[in-house]
Amino acid sequence: LWSKLQYYARVFSPTKNANALIDTLELVMDDVKWFLFYLLLTMLGFVFAFFILFRQDDVRDFSSWWNSLATMYSYMLVMFDVNILYNSTNPLAAMVLFIIYEFIMTLMLLNIMIGIMTTCFDKATSTQGLPFLVSRAQIIDELESTLPRWALRRAWYPPFVHVLKAQPVSTYEISLNSVWSSIGLMESNLAEGAADTRKRLEVMERELTTVNQQLDLLIQQMMGRAMAAPAR
């Protein structure tokens, strides 16, 4: 039900609600998927390091690699108890490993991931015009093809033809500004072409007029010669 509500909410203005939530999440996940894979590999390295370091200690947080993974995830979210590290058999190595982990994961990689997500969100919001039109066209097509005939009132669904054509694979590759600028450029090119064609037609008309005058003069000369021939 929640996903359907999000799906139908995409027909509203993208500047007034979170109708682009699903599209934004898809775009963000597509851009950060390899970074998340690298983040997971880095975390797994520290998981096995802490699991090996605490193998001689009776600590539930590091009793298995699964518990170590859950503990490393909580450490990344700054939910930890340093007393476990101090009470280990090798507290110096545990603290050094903990400091390195917190510096790499919390201070570096998480901030980089936040920056990537911010860039993806700006990209999604700056090009949300065309995805909004695509979503509205999809909803219109679904409603007109699934609703019964008695629900299709003329006032709600006038007999219009909805045409939407987009060449790129992703709708985020086009912005409405570029679309309108392309249309304006096409109109100016058509106007210039029409003016050039009009000038060429005027030149051709003048040339045809000159040719007609020359033909008339030639015909008159030939008729004059034909009439003068019998008199001789």
Short mmCIF file of C-alpha atoms in Angstrom, two decimals:
data_model
loop_
_atom_site.label_atom_id
_atom_site.label_comp_id
_atom_site.label_asym_id
_atom_site.label_seq_id
_atom_site.Cartn_x
_atom_site.Cartn_y
_atom_site.Cartn_z
CA LEU A 1 0.00 0.00 0.00
CA TRP A 2 2.82 2.41 0.85
CA SER A 3 4.58 1.73 -2.45
CA LYS A 4 1.32 2.25 -4.38
CA LEU A 5 0.71 5.55 -2.60
CA GLN A 6 4.23 6.65 -3.49
CA TYR A 7 3.62 5.56 -7.08
CA TYR A 8 0.42 7.58 -7.49
CA ALA A 9 1.86 10.57 -5.59
CA ARG A 10 4.29 11.10 -8.46
CA VAL A 11 1.63 12.99 -10.46
CA PHE A 12 1.76 15.98 -8.11
CA SER A 13 4.16 18.90 -8.42
CA PRO A 14 7.71 17.81 -7.52
CA THR A 15 8.40 21.08 -5.70
CA LYS A 16 5.56 20.62 -3.18
CA ASN A 17 5.95 17.03 -2.00
CA ALA A 18 8.28 14.05 -2.01
CA ASN A 19 6.78 12.44 -5.09
CA ALA A 20 10.25 11.83 -6.52
CA LEU A 21 11.27 9.75 -3.50
CA ILE A 22 11.36 6.44 -5.35
CA ASP A 23 13.16 7.87 -8.38
CA THR A 24 15.63 9.69 -6.13
CA LEU A 25 16.35 6.53 -4.12
CA GLU A 26 16.91 4.56 -7.33
CA LEU A 27 19.31 7.19 -8.63
CA VAL A 28 21.19 7.44 -5.33
CA MET A 29 21.51 3.66 -4.96
CA ASP A 30 22.71 3.35 -8.54
CA ASP A 31 25.46 5.91 -7.93
CA VAL A 32 26.63 4.66 -4.52
CA LYS A 33 26.35 0.89 -5.05
CA TRP A 34 30.06 0.40 -5.75
CA PHE A 35 31.01 2.71 -2.90
CA LEU A 36 28.78 0.66 -0.56
CA PHE A 37 30.52 -2.49 -1.80
CA TYR A 38 33.90 -0.95 -0.97
CA LEU A 39 32.52 0.13 2.42
CA LEU A 40 31.39 -3.42 3.13
CA LEU A 41 34.76 -4.86 2.16
CA THR A 42 36.53 -2.42 4.49
CA MET A 43 34.17 -3.28 7.34
CA LEU A 44 34.68 -7.02 6.77
CA GLY A 45 38.43 -6.55 7.09
CA PHE A 46 38.01 -4.99 10.54
CA VAL A 47 35.38 -7.59 11.47
CA PHE A 48 37.83 -10.45 11.00
CA ALA A 49 40.63 -8.43 12.63
CA PHE A 50 38.60 -7.87 15.81
CA PHE A 51 37.32 -11.46 15.74
CA ILE A 52 40.91 -12.78 15.68
CA LEU A 53 42.06 -10.27 18.28
CA PHE A 54 39.34 -11.28 20.79
CA ARG A 55 39.44 -15.03 20.11
CA GLN A 56 41.05 -15.64 23.54
CA ASP A 57 38.57 -13.41 25.39
CA ASP A 58 35.13 -14.42 26.55
CA VAL A 59 33.39 -11.43 24.94
CA ARG A 60 29.99 -11.98 23.39
CA ASP A 61 30.38 -9.05 20.99
CA PHE A 62 33.25 -10.82 19.23
CA SER A 63 32.41 -14.47 19.92
CA SER A 64 31.64 -15.11 16.25
CA TRP A 65 32.17 -13.35 12.98
CA TRP A 66 28.44 -12.54 12.79
CA ASN A 67 28.54 -10.89 16.24
CA SER A 68 31.69 -9.08 15.17
CA LEU A 69 29.89 -7.77 12.07
CA ALA A 70 27.01 -6.47 14.17
CA THR A 71 29.46 -4.91 16.62
CA MET A 72 31.42 -3.20 13.85
CA TYR A 73 28.19 -1.81 12.43
CA SER A 74 27.27 -0.36 15.83
CA TYR A 75 30.81 1.05 16.16
CA MET A 76 30.35 2.79 12.81
CA LEU A 77 27.22 4.44 14.24
CA VAL A 78 29.22 5.55 17.31
CA MET A 79 27.52 3.05 19.63
CA PHE A 80 30.38 1.38 21.51
CA ASP A 81 31.71 0.57 24.98
CA VAL A 82 35.45 1.17 25.33
CA ASN A 83 35.57 -0.88 28.55
CA ILE A 84 35.44 -4.00 26.39
CA LEU A 85 38.63 -2.87 24.68
CA TYR A 86 40.39 -1.95 27.94
CA ASN A 87 39.54 -5.31 29.54
CA SER A 88 40.81 -7.40 26.64
CA THR A 89 44.01 -9.48 26.73
CA ASN A 90 45.69 -7.02 24.37
CA PRO A 91 44.17 -3.58 25.13
CA LEU A 92 46.84 -1.63 23.20
CA ALA A 93 46.22 -3.45 19.93
CA ALA A 94 42.45 -3.25 20.50
CA MET A 95 42.55 0.52 21.03
CA VAL A 96 44.84 1.13 18.04
CA LEU A 97 42.60 -0.98 15.82
CA PHE A 98 39.53 0.79 17.16
CA ILE A 99 41.01 4.27 16.50
CA ILE A 100 41.97 3.30 12.94
CA TYR A 101 38.51 1.86 12.31
CA GLU A 102 36.70 4.93 13.63
CA PHE A 103 38.93 7.28 11.62
CA ILE A 104 38.50 5.38 8.34
CA MET A 105 34.84 4.42 8.63
CA THR A 106 33.21 7.22 10.62
CA LEU A 107 35.32 10.24 9.71
CA MET A 108 36.25 9.44 6.12
CA LEU A 109 34.06 6.91 4.33
CA LEU A 110 30.73 7.93 5.85
CA ASN A 111 31.34 11.60 5.06
CA ILE A 112 32.33 10.70 1.50
CA MET A 113 29.13 8.68 1.14
CA ILE A 114 27.09 11.63 2.44
CA GLY A 115 28.78 13.87 -0.14
CA ILE A 116 27.98 11.41 -2.95
CA MET A 117 24.35 11.21 -1.84
CA THR A 118 24.14 15.02 -1.70
CA THR A 119 25.45 15.24 -5.26
CA CYS A 120 22.95 12.62 -6.41
CA PHE A 121 20.10 14.46 -4.72
CA ASP A 122 21.08 17.75 -6.36
CA LYS A 123 21.22 15.95 -9.69
CA ALA A 124 17.77 14.46 -9.15
CA THR A 125 16.17 17.75 -8.09
CA SER A 126 17.78 19.76 -10.90
CA THR A 127 16.41 17.38 -13.58
CA GLN A 128 13.09 16.48 -11.98
CA GLY A 129 10.94 18.18 -14.64
CA LEU A 130 11.12 15.47 -17.30
CA PRO A 131 10.75 12.53 -14.85
CA PHE A 132 7.67 14.33 -13.49
CA LEU A 133 6.15 14.45 -16.99
CA VAL A 134 7.05 10.79 -17.58
CA SER A 135 5.41 9.77 -14.28
CA ARG A 136 2.26 11.74 -15.10
CA ALA A 137 2.06 10.10 -18.54
CA GLN A 138 2.46 6.63 -16.97
CA ILE A 139 -0.32 7.28 -14.45
CA ILE A 140 -2.65 8.62 -17.17
CA ASP A 141 -2.00 5.58 -19.33
CA GLU A 142 -2.61 3.17 -16.43
CA LEU A 143 -5.84 4.87 -15.35
CA GLU A 144 -7.26 5.08 -18.86
CA SER A 145 -6.48 1.40 -19.52
CA THR A 146 -7.70 -0.08 -16.20
CA LEU A 147 -10.70 1.98 -15.07
CA PRO A 148 -14.18 0.81 -16.15
CA ARG A 149 -16.08 2.70 -18.81
CA TRP A 150 -18.63 4.18 -16.41
CA ALA A 151 -15.78 5.88 -14.50
CA LEU A 152 -14.31 7.48 -17.61
CA ARG A 153 -16.23 10.72 -17.57
CA ARG A 154 -15.66 13.28 -20.30
CA ALA A 155 -14.91 16.00 -17.75
CA TRP A 156 -12.19 13.91 -16.13
CA TYR A 157 -10.74 12.19 -19.19
CA PRO A 158 -11.20 14.30 -22.33
CA PRO A 159 -10.39 12.59 -25.65
CA PHE A 160 -6.85 13.89 -25.87
CA VAL A 161 -3.82 12.10 -27.24
CA HIS A 162 -0.83 12.13 -24.89
CA VAL A 163 2.49 11.88 -26.69
CA LEU A 164 5.81 11.75 -24.86
CA LYS A 165 9.06 10.80 -26.53
CA ALA A 166 12.48 10.69 -24.86
CA GLN A 167 15.60 9.44 -26.58
CA PRO A 168 18.04 8.93 -23.66
CA VAL A 169 18.08 5.70 -21.66
CA SER A 170 17.63 7.56 -18.37
CA THR A 171 15.15 10.41 -17.97
CA TYR A 172 17.64 12.14 -15.69
CA GLU A 173 19.90 12.83 -18.68
CA ILE A 174 17.54 15.57 -19.93
CA SER A 175 16.39 18.74 -18.22
CA LEU A 176 13.38 20.80 -19.21
CA ASN A 177 15.60 23.83 -19.79
CA SER A 178 17.53 21.94 -22.46
CA VAL A 179 14.26 20.73 -23.99
CA TRP A 180 12.81 24.25 -24.24
CA SER A 181 16.12 25.65 -25.52
CA SER A 182 16.23 22.92 -28.16
CA ILE A 183 12.68 23.74 -29.22
CA GLY A 184 13.54 27.45 -29.41
CA LEU A 185 16.64 26.68 -31.46
CA MET A 186 14.59 24.49 -33.80
CA GLU A 187 12.00 27.25 -34.25
CA SER A 188 14.70 29.80 -35.05
CA ASN A 189 16.31 27.39 -37.52
CA LEU A 190 12.93 26.82 -39.18
CA ALA A 191 12.34 30.58 -39.40
CA GLU A 192 15.76 31.12 -40.94
CA GLY A 193 15.14 28.28 -43.39
CA ALA A 194 11.78 29.74 -44.38
CA ALA A 195 13.32 33.18 -44.94
CA ASP A 196 16.11 31.68 -47.03
CA THR A 197 13.61 29.66 -49.08
CA ARG A 198 11.50 32.80 -49.64
CA LYS A 199 14.55 34.68 -50.93
CA ARG A 200 15.42 31.84 -53.28
CA LEU A 201 11.86 31.77 -54.61
CA GLU A 202 11.97 35.50 -55.25
CA VAL A 203 15.24 35.11 -57.17
CA MET A 204 13.73 32.23 -59.18
CA GLU A 205 10.63 34.34 -59.97
CA ARG A 206 12.80 37.19 -61.23
CA GLU A 207 14.81 34.75 -63.35
CA LEU A 208 11.62 33.19 -64.75
CA THR A 209 10.27 36.66 -65.58
CA THR A 210 13.48 37.47 -67.44
CA VAL A 211 13.34 34.15 -69.32
CA ASN A 212 9.68 34.79 -70.27
CA GLN A 213 10.53 38.24 -71.60
CA GLN A 214 13.37 36.80 -73.64
CA LEU A 215 11.07 34.07 -74.99
CA ASP A 216 8.42 36.64 -75.94
CA LEU A 217 11.03 38.74 -77.75
CA LEU A 218 12.37 35.67 -79.54
CA ILE A 219 8.84 34.63 -80.58
CA GLN A 220 8.13 38.12 -81.93
CA GLN A 221 11.36 38.08 -83.94
CA MET A 222 10.57 34.66 -85.38
CA MET A 223 7.01 35.72 -86.27
CA GLY A 224 8.35 38.86 -87.93
CA ARG A 225 10.82 36.83 -89.98
CA ALA A 226 8.09 34.33 -90.94
CA MET A 227 5.81 37.12 -92.15
CA ALA A 228 8.61 38.80 -94.09
CA ALA A 229 9.67 35.57 -95.84
CA PRO A 230 6.70 35.31 -98.36
CA ALA A 231 6.99 38.96 -99.36
CA ARG A 232 10.50 38.29 -100.60
#
